[in-house]
Short mmCIF file of C-alpha atoms in Angstrom, two decimals:
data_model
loop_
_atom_site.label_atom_id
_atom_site.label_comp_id
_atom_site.label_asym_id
_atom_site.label_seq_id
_atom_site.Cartn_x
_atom_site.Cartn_y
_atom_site.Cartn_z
CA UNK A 1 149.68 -36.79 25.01
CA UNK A 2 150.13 -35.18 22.13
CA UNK A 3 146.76 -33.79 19.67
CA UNK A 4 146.96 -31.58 16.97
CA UNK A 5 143.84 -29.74 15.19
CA UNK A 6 143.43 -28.47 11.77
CA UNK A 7 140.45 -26.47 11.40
CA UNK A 8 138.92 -25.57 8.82
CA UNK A 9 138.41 -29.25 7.60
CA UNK A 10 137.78 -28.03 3.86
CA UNK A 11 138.63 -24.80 1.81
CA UNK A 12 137.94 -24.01 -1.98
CA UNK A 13 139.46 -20.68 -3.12
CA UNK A 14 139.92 -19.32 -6.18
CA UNK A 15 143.19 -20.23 -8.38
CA UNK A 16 146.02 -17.10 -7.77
CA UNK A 17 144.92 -16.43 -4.23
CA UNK A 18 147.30 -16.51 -1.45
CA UNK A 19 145.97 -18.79 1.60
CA UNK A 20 147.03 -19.47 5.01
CA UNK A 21 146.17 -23.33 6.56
CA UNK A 22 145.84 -23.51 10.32
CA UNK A 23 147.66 -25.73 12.61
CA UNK A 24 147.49 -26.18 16.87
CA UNK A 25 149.33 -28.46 19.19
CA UNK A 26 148.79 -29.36 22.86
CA UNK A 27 152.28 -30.10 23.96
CA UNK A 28 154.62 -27.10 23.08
CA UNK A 29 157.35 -29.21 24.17
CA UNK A 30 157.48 -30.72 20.60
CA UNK A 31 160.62 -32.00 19.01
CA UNK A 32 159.75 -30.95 15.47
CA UNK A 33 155.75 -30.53 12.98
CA UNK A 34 156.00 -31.48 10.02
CA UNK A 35 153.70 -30.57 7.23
CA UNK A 36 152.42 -33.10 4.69
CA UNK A 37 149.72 -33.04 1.11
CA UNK A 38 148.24 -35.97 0.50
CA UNK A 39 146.07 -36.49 -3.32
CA UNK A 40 143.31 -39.11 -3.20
CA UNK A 41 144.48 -42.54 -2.95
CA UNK A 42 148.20 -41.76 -2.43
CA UNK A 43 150.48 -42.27 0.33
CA UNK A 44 151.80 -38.36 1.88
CA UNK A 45 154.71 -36.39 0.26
CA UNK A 46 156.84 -34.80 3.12
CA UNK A 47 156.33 -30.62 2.05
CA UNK A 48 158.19 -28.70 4.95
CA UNK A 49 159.82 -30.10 8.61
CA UNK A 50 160.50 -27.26 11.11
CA UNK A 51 162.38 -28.32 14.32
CA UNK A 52 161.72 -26.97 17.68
CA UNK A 53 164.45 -24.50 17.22
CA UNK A 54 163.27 -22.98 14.39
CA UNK A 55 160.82 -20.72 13.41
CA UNK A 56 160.03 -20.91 9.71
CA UNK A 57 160.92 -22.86 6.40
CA UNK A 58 160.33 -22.57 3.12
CA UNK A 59 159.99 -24.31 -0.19
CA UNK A 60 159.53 -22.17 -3.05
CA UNK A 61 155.42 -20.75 -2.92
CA UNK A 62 155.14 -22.76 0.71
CA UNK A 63 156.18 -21.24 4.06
CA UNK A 64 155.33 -22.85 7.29
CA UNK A 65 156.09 -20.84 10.80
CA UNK A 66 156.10 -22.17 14.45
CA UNK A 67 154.80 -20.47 17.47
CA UNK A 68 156.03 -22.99 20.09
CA UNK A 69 154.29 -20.70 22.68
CA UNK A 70 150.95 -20.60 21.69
CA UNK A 71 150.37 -24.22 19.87
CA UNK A 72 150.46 -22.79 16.70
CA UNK A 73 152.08 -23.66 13.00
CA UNK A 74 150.79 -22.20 9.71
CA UNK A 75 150.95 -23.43 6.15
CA UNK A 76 150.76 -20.26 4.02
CA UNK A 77 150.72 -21.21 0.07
CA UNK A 78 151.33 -17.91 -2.35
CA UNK A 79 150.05 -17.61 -5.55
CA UNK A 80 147.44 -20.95 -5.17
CA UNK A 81 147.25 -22.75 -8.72
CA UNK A 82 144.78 -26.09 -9.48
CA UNK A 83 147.61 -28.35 -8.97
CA UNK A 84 147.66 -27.78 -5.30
CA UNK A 85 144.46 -28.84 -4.62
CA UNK A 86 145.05 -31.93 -1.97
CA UNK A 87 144.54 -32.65 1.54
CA UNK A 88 147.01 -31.21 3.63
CA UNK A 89 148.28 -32.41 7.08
CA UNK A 90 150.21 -31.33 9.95
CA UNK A 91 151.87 -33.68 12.84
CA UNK A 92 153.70 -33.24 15.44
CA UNK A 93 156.15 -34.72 17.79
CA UNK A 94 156.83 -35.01 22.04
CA UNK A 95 160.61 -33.74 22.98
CA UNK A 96 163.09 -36.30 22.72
CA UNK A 97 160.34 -38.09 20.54
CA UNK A 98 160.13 -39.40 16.59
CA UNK A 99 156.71 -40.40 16.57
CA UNK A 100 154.24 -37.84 14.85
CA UNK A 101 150.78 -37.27 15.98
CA UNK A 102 148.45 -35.90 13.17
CA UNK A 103 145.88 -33.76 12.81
CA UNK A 104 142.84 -34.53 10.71
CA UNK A 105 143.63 -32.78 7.52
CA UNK A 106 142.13 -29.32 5.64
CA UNK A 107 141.23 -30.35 2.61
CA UNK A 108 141.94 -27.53 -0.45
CA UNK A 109 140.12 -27.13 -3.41
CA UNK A 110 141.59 -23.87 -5.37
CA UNK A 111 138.70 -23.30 -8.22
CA UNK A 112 140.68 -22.67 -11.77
CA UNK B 1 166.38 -43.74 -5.86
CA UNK B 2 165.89 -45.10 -2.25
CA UNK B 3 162.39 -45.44 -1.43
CA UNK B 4 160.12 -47.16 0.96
CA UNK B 5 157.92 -49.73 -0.55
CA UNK B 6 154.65 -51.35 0.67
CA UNK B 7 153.04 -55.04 -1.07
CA UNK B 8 150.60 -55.60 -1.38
CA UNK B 9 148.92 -52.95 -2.29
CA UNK B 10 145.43 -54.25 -2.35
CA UNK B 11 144.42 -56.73 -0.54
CA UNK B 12 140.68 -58.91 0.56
CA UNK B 13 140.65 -61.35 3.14
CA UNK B 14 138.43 -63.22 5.55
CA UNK B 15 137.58 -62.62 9.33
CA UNK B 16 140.10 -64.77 11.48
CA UNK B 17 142.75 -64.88 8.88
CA UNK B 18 146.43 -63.91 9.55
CA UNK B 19 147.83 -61.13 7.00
CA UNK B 20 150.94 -59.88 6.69
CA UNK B 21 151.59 -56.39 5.55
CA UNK B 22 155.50 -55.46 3.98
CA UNK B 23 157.49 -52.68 4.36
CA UNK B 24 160.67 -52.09 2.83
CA UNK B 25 163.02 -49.03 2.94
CA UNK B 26 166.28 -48.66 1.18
CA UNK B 27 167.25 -45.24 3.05
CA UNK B 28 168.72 -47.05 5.94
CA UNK B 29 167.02 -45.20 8.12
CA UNK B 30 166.53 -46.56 11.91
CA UNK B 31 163.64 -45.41 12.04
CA UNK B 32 160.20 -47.13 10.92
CA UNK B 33 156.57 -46.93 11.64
CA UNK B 34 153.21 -48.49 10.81
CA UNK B 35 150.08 -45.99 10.56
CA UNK B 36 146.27 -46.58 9.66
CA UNK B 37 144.59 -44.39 8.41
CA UNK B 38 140.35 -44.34 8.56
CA UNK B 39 137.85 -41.67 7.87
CA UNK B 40 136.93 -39.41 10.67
CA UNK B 41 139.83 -40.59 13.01
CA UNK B 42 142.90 -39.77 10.31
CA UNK B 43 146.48 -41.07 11.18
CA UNK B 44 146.70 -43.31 14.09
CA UNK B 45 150.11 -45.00 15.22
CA UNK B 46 149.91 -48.99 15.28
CA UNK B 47 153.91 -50.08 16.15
CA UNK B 48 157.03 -48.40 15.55
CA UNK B 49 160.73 -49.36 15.78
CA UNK B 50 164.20 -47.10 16.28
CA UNK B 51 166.68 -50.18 15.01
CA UNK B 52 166.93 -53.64 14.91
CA UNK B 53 165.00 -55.85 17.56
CA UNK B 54 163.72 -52.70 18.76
CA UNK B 55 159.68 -52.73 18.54
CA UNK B 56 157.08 -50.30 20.39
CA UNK B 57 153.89 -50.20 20.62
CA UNK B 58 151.59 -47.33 19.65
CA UNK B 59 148.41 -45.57 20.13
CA UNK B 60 146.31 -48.45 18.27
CA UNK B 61 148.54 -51.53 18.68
CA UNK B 62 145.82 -54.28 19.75
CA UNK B 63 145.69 -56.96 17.33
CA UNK B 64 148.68 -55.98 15.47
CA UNK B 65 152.86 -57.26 15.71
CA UNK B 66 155.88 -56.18 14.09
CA UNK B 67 159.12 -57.84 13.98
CA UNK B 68 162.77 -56.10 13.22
CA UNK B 69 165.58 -58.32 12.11
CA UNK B 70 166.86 -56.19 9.42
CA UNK B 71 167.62 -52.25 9.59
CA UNK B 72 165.20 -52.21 5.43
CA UNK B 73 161.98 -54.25 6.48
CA UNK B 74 159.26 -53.68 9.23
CA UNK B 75 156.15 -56.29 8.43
CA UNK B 76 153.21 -55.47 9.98
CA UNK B 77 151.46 -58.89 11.04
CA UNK B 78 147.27 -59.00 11.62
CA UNK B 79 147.25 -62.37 13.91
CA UNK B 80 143.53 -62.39 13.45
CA UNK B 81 141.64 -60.15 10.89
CA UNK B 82 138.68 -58.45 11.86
CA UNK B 83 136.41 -56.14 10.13
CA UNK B 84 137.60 -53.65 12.20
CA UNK B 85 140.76 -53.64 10.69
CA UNK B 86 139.72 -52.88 7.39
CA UNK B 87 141.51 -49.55 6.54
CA UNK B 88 144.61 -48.23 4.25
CA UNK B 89 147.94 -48.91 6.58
CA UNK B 90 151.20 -47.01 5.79
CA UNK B 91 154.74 -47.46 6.11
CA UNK B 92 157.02 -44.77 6.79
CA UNK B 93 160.74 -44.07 8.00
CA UNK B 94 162.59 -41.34 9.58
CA UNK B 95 165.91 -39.63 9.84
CA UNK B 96 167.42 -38.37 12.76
CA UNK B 97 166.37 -35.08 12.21
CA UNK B 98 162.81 -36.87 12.45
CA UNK B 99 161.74 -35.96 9.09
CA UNK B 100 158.69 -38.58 8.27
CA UNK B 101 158.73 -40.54 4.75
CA UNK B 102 155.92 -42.45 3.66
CA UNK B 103 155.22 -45.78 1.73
CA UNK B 104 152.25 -45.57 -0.99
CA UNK B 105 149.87 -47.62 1.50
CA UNK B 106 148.45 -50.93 1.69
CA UNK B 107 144.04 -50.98 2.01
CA UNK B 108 143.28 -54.30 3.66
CA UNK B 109 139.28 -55.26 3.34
CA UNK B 110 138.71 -57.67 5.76
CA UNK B 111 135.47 -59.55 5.07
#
């Protein structure tokens, strides 16, 4: 079975800092992760899906990487501004496998 | 714009009651999926579906049904409310590539 961490569960940095969110998976075998933000009281806005045979995507300040091999995704943000300040979550999924299992969420605060 | 929609958003109802949650997708995806999500345990999977008459259960499914008659709706049905069941429940539908989209949510209170 599937369980994915995200430690730490709460950051505050200051606003133009460049910050790295932390990802790990139990089952390497995994199909695709997919990283999510979520603001208070909202549903989750899709940021960046990487598929097992990839190694990194981007979307303009937000790259994510894959380390199949040692359980490990980051989320690194460049340039962090107020407006990104959300709860952010990672999931992944078993081979052959849609469902997502999610981690718990860091929760960013970047300080204007 | 296609879009996955929940209703109703809010809603309060009584212990023993049946509720019905909707989900509706114009993507035409195949894929759908029903989620709660609770402080301190996060996203948990409740059902999930990869085309019509095609339901699953997931990691929290007791209590809960889904039905699939239609490739655009997956309604998640409570037979009998409990308190235990109060939380905010998403709706969400995939692509092949497996790419997850989600409703805006639905919080049940269940007094």
């Amino acid at each position: 079975k599937q369980e994915v961490t995200q430690i730490p569960a709460a950051l505050s940095v200051p606003e133009g800092e460049n910050l790295v969110l932390n990802c790990s998976f139990t089952d390497s075998a995994i199909y695709n992760l997919q990283w999510f933000r979520q603001d208070p009281g909202k549903g989750l806005t899709s940021l960046l899906l990487i598929q097992s045979s990839q190694r990194e995507q981007t979307s303009g300040r937000l790259n994510a990487s894959l380390d199949k091999s040692s359980g490990r995704s980051t989320l690194y943000i460049a340039a962090s501004q107020p407006g990104d300040s959300a709860t952010y979550l990672c999931a992944a999924s078993g081979a052959g496998s849609y469902q997502l299992t999610f981690g718990k969420g860091t929760k960013l605060s970047v300080i204007p | 714009d296609a879009e996955i929609t929940q209703s109703p958003r809010h809603k309060i109802t009584e212990t023993g009651r049946q509720v019905t949650l909707a989900c509706h997708q114009t993507w035409n995806h195949n894929n759908m999926f029903w989620y709660r999500q609770d402080l301190g345990h996060g996203l948990r999977l409740i059902h999930y579906s990869y085309g019509v008459q095609d339901t699953n259960k997931g990691e929290v499914s007791d209590g809960y049904s889904v039905s699939r008659s239609n490739t655009e709706d997956l309604p998640l049905t409570l037979e009998s409310a409990a308190s235990s069941q109060t939380s905010v429940y998403f709706c969400a539908s995939s692509v092949s590539t497996g790419e997850l989209f989600f409703g805006e949510g639905s919080r049940l209170t269940v007094l």
